[in-house]
Coordinates of C-alpha atoms in Angstrom, one line a residue:
M62 CA 31.2 41.7 42.2
R63 CA 30.3 38.0 41.6
T64 CA 33.2 35.6 40.9
F65 CA 33.2 32.1 39.6
R66 CA 35.8 29.3 39.8
S67 CA 37.3 28.7 36.4
P68 CA 36.8 25.0 35.3
S69 CA 40.2 24.9 33.5
N70 CA 42.5 26.3 36.2
S71 CA 42.5 27.6 39.7
S72 CA 42.2 31.3 38.8
T73 CA 39.1 33.2 39.6
I74 CA 37.4 35.2 36.8
S75 CA 34.5 37.5 37.4
G76 CA 31.5 37.3 35.0
F77 CA 30.2 34.7 32.6
I78 CA 31.4 33.1 29.4
L79 CA 29.0 33.5 26.4
L80 CA 29.7 30.4 24.4
G81 CA 28.0 31.8 21.3
F82 CA 28.4 29.7 18.2
P83 CA 31.4 27.3 18.8
C84 CA 33.4 26.6 15.7
P85 CA 37.0 26.8 14.5
R86 CA 38.8 30.2 14.3
E87 CA 38.1 30.5 10.5
G88 CA 34.4 29.9 11.2
Q89 CA 34.4 32.6 13.9
I90 CA 35.9 35.1 11.4
L91 CA 33.4 34.2 8.8
L92 CA 30.5 34.6 11.3
F93 CA 32.0 38.0 12.3
V94 CA 32.0 39.2 8.7
L95 CA 28.4 37.9 8.1
F96 CA 26.9 39.4 11.2
F97 CA 28.8 42.7 10.7
I98 CA 27.2 43.0 7.3
V99 CA 23.8 42.1 8.7
Y100 CA 24.2 44.7 11.4
L101 CA 25.2 47.4 8.9
L102 CA 22.3 46.6 6.6
T103 CA 19.9 46.7 9.6
L104 CA 21.2 50.1 10.7
M105 CA 21.0 51.4 7.1
G106 CA 17.6 50.0 6.4
N107 CA 15.9 51.3 9.5
A108 CA 17.7 54.6 9.4
F109 CA 16.5 55.0 5.8
I110 CA 12.9 54.6 6.9
I111 CA 13.4 57.2 9.6
C112 CA 14.9 59.7 7.1
T113 CA 12.2 59.0 4.5
V114 CA 9.5 59.8 7.0
R115 CA 11.3 62.8 8.2
W116 CA 11.9 64.3 4.7
D117 CA 8.6 63.4 3.0
Q118 CA 5.8 65.7 4.2
R119 CA 3.2 63.3 2.9
L120 CA 4.3 60.7 5.4
H121 CA 3.9 63.0 8.4
T122 CA 0.8 61.0 9.6
P123 CA 0.4 58.9 12.7
M124 CA 0.9 55.7 10.8
Y125 CA 4.3 56.6 9.5
L126 CA 5.4 58.5 12.6
L127 CA 4.8 55.2 14.5
L128 CA 6.7 53.4 11.8
A129 CA 9.7 55.7 12.2
N130 CA 9.7 55.3 15.9
F131 CA 9.5 51.5 15.4
S132 CA 12.5 51.6 13.1
F133 CA 14.4 53.7 15.7
L134 CA 13.5 51.0 18.3
E135 CA 14.8 48.3 16.0
I136 CA 18.1 50.0 15.7
W137 CA 18.6 49.9 19.4
Y138 CA 17.1 46.4 19.7
V139 CA 19.7 44.9 17.4
T140 CA 22.5 47.0 19.0
S141 CA 21.7 45.5 22.4
T142 CA 23.1 42.1 21.2
V143 CA 25.1 42.2 17.9
P144 CA 28.1 44.4 18.9
N145 CA 28.9 42.2 21.9
M146 CA 28.4 39.2 19.6
L147 CA 30.9 40.6 17.1
V148 CA 33.5 41.2 19.9
N149 CA 33.0 37.6 21.1
F150 CA 33.6 36.2 17.6
L151 CA 37.2 37.6 17.7
S152 CA 37.7 37.0 21.4
D153 CA 39.5 33.9 22.9
T154 CA 37.9 34.2 26.3
K155 CA 34.4 35.3 25.4
V156 CA 34.0 36.7 28.9
I157 CA 31.2 39.2 29.7
S158 CA 31.3 40.9 33.1
F159 CA 28.6 40.2 35.7
S160 CA 27.3 43.8 35.4
G161 CA 27.6 43.8 31.6
C162 CA 25.6 40.6 31.4
F163 CA 22.7 41.9 33.4
L164 CA 22.8 45.3 31.6
Q165 CA 22.4 43.4 28.4
F166 CA 19.7 41.3 29.9
Y167 CA 17.8 44.5 31.0
F168 CA 18.1 46.4 27.7
F169 CA 17.5 43.4 25.5
F170 CA 14.2 42.5 27.3
S171 CA 13.2 46.1 27.8
L172 CA 13.5 46.9 24.1
G173 CA 11.7 43.7 23.3
S174 CA 8.9 44.6 25.6
T175 CA 8.7 48.1 24.0
E176 CA 8.4 46.4 20.6
C177 CA 5.4 44.3 21.8
F178 CA 3.7 47.5 22.9
F179 CA 4.6 49.3 19.7
L180 CA 3.1 46.5 17.6
A181 CA -0.1 46.8 19.6
V182 CA -0.3 50.6 19.2
M183 CA 0.3 50.3 15.4
A184 CA -2.6 47.8 15.2
F185 CA -4.8 50.3 17.2
D186 CA -3.8 53.0 14.6
R187 CA -4.9 50.7 11.7
Y188 CA -8.1 49.9 13.5
L189 CA -9.0 53.6 13.9
A190 CA -8.0 54.4 10.3
I191 CA -10.1 51.6 8.7
C192 CA -13.0 51.2 11.2
R193 CA -13.4 54.9 12.1
P194 CA -12.2 56.7 9.0
L195 CA -14.3 59.8 9.4
H196 CA -13.3 60.3 13.0
Y197 CA -9.7 59.2 12.5
P198 CA -8.1 62.7 12.2
A199 CA -9.9 63.9 15.4
L200 CA -9.1 60.7 17.3
M201 CA -5.5 60.0 16.3
T202 CA -4.1 63.4 16.9
G203 CA -0.4 64.3 17.0
R204 CA -0.7 64.7 20.8
L205 CA -2.3 61.2 21.2
C206 CA 0.4 59.7 18.9
N207 CA 3.2 61.2 21.1
I208 CA 1.5 60.0 24.3
L209 CA 1.2 56.4 22.9
V210 CA 4.9 56.5 21.8
I211 CA 6.1 57.7 25.2
S212 CA 3.9 55.1 26.9
C213 CA 5.4 52.3 24.9
W214 CA 8.9 53.3 25.9
V215 CA 8.1 53.8 29.6
L216 CA 6.1 50.6 29.9
G217 CA 8.7 48.6 28.1
F218 CA 11.5 49.7 30.4
L219 CA 9.4 49.3 33.6
W220 CA 8.2 45.8 32.8
F221 CA 11.3 43.6 33.8
P222 CA 13.5 45.5 36.3
V223 CA 12.2 43.6 39.4
P224 CA 12.8 40.0 38.1
I225 CA 16.1 41.0 36.6
I226 CA 17.2 42.6 40.0
I227 CA 16.1 39.4 41.8
I228 CA 18.0 37.1 39.4
S229 CA 21.1 39.3 39.7
Q230 CA 21.1 38.7 43.5
M231 CA 21.1 34.9 43.1
S232 CA 24.3 32.8 43.7
F233 CA 25.7 31.2 40.6
C234 CA 27.6 27.9 40.6
G235 CA 29.3 25.6 38.2
S236 CA 31.2 26.4 35.0
R237 CA 29.7 29.9 34.5
I238 CA 29.4 29.1 30.8
I239 CA 26.2 30.4 29.2
D240 CA 25.5 28.3 26.1
H241 CA 24.0 31.3 24.2
F242 CA 25.2 34.4 22.4
L243 CA 23.4 36.7 25.0
C244 CA 22.5 36.8 28.6
D245 CA 19.2 35.0 28.6
P246 CA 17.0 34.1 31.7
G247 CA 16.9 30.4 30.9
P248 CA 20.6 29.7 30.8
L249 CA 21.2 32.1 33.7
L250 CA 18.6 30.4 35.9
A251 CA 20.2 27.0 35.0
L252 CA 23.5 28.3 36.5
S253 CA 22.0 29.3 39.8
C254 CA 23.2 27.3 42.8
V255 CA 19.6 26.7 44.1
R256 CA 16.7 26.4 41.7
D257 CA 14.0 28.9 42.8
S258 CA 10.6 28.0 41.4
L259 CA 9.1 31.3 42.5
I260 CA 11.6 33.3 40.4
E261 CA 11.0 31.0 37.5
L262 CA 7.2 31.4 37.9
T263 CA 7.5 35.2 38.1
S264 CA 9.7 35.4 35.1
S265 CA 7.4 33.1 33.1
T266 CA 4.2 35.0 34.2
L267 CA 5.6 38.4 33.3
S268 CA 6.8 37.1 29.9
S269 CA 3.4 35.5 29.2
L270 CA 1.5 38.7 30.2
L271 CA 3.8 40.8 28.1
L272 CA 3.3 38.6 25.1
F273 CA -0.3 37.7 25.3
I274 CA -1.9 41.0 26.3
P275 CA -0.6 42.9 23.3
F276 CA -1.0 39.9 21.1
F277 CA -4.7 39.5 21.9
F278 CA -5.2 43.2 21.5
I279 CA -3.6 43.0 18.1
M280 CA -5.7 40.1 17.1
G281 CA -8.9 41.8 18.3
S282 CA -8.0 45.0 16.4
Y283 CA -7.5 43.1 13.2
A284 CA -10.6 41.0 13.7
L285 CA -12.6 44.3 13.7
V286 CA -10.6 45.5 10.8
M287 CA -11.3 42.3 8.8
R288 CA -15.0 42.7 9.5
A289 CA -15.0 46.3 8.4
V290 CA -13.0 45.5 5.2
L291 CA -15.3 42.7 4.2
R292 CA -18.2 45.2 4.3
V293 CA -16.5 47.4 1.7
P294 CA -18.5 47.0 -1.5
S295 CA -15.6 47.5 -4.0
A296 CA -12.8 45.0 -4.5
A297 CA -10.3 47.9 -5.1
G298 CA -11.3 49.3 -1.7
R299 CA -10.8 46.0 0.0
R300 CA -7.4 45.6 -1.6
K301 CA -6.3 49.0 -0.5
A302 CA -7.4 48.4 3.1
F303 CA -5.6 45.0 3.2
S304 CA -2.5 46.5 1.7
T305 CA -2.2 49.0 4.6
C306 CA -2.4 46.2 7.1
G307 CA -0.4 43.5 5.3
S308 CA 3.1 44.7 6.2
H309 CA 2.2 45.1 9.8
L310 CA 0.6 41.7 10.1
T311 CA 3.6 40.1 8.5
V312 CA 5.9 41.8 11.0
V313 CA 3.6 40.7 13.9
S314 CA 3.6 37.1 12.6
L315 CA 7.4 36.9 12.3
F316 CA 8.1 38.5 15.7
Y317 CA 5.4 36.8 17.8
G318 CA 5.8 33.4 16.0
S319 CA 9.4 33.2 17.2
V320 CA 9.2 35.0 20.6
M321 CA 6.3 32.9 21.9
V322 CA 8.4 29.7 21.4
M323 CA 11.0 30.9 23.8
Y324 CA 9.7 33.1 26.6
V325 CA 6.4 31.8 27.7
S326 CA 8.4 29.2 29.5
P327 CA 11.9 30.4 29.7
T328 CA 13.2 27.4 31.5
S329 CA 11.5 24.8 29.3
E330 CA 13.6 22.1 27.8
H331 CA 14.5 23.7 24.5
T332 CA 17.9 22.5 23.2
A333 CA 20.6 25.2 23.3
G334 CA 20.9 25.1 19.5
M335 CA 17.2 25.8 19.1
Q336 CA 17.3 28.6 21.7
K337 CA 20.1 30.3 19.8
L338 CA 18.4 29.9 16.4
V339 CA 15.0 31.2 17.5
T340 CA 16.5 34.1 19.5
L341 CA 18.7 34.9 16.5
F342 CA 15.7 35.1 14.2
Y343 CA 13.6 37.6 16.2
S344 CA 16.5 39.6 17.6
V345 CA 18.7 39.9 14.4
V346 CA 16.9 38.7 11.3
T347 CA 13.5 40.4 12.0
P348 CA 15.0 43.9 12.4
L349 CA 16.9 43.3 9.2
I350 CA 13.9 42.3 7.1
N351 CA 11.3 44.7 8.6
P352 CA 12.4 47.7 6.5
V353 CA 12.1 45.4 3.4
I354 CA 8.6 44.3 4.4
Y355 CA 7.4 47.9 5.0
S356 CA 9.0 49.3 1.9
L357 CA 7.9 46.6 -0.6
R358 CA 4.4 46.0 0.8
N359 CA 3.5 49.7 1.3
K360 CA 3.0 51.7 -1.9
D361 CA 3.3 55.2 -0.3
M362 CA 6.5 54.3 1.5
K363 CA 8.0 52.7 -1.6
C364 CA 7.2 55.9 -3.7
A365 CA 8.6 58.1 -0.9
M366 CA 11.8 56.1 -0.8
E367 CA 12.2 56.3 -4.5
N368 CA 11.8 60.1 -4.3
V369 CA 14.4 60.3 -1.6
I370 CA 16.9 58.2 -3.6
F371 CA 16.4 59.9 -7.0
C372 CA 15.7 63.5 -5.9

């Protein structure tokens, strides 16, 4: 077990201190209430999408099965950070154990990696549906859909273990205070006794590959989709094709727009406040609004949800 010398007294406490959002006690309670409501709404919204896809036979297609799995992922993604954040709002010490910190590190980044792969698979599904409509049922079978879903989870959880294990073996010095609301590589590397450029380069390279490979795949898929849609003779046909892709493109833009700011260069000189705000956006806000985006911008999903509510 790693231990650190407390800056305030001579006692030795194991683990790190997650500083979170420093403010008076009243402010901490207000933040607790706010994030507790956000967490509940996120769970309810994504669970509702899962139940809607499960109960409506018309949505038993690869597109909506992928969406249900994506919503399941979002539930666990937000759960990897928010419950611990809620505990810290009411805690005086805000201490997280060494093992707890690196477990959060692993699950948060593994679930985020899985999300990148899911977004790429969902783009591939839209490409097949629009660019290969006649062959789509034969190509995107239930078996292939299951293989793609399993592959996303496996790849996501195998992407970061090595650098996380390496970082966990480093020696940490100083105040042991992480100026963040979660265990993030940037602040952790900043606490290391000796700055290791190889570890920083490895972390940055893996993050860049994880982000850019699926991102370019998504952009390539939608470039082909765009070309196919522009060839559709009727305006109604073009609108229908765009409507099936609009919600997914919105989610991709929100997620990648914020993630790329942070993890291409995890030790870059972002201010602590900026790190927390951007991380908060893609890890808490995006899972909250994704169900709204998919329900409001997708006519079939909207009708299915209304049927579930009023049946």
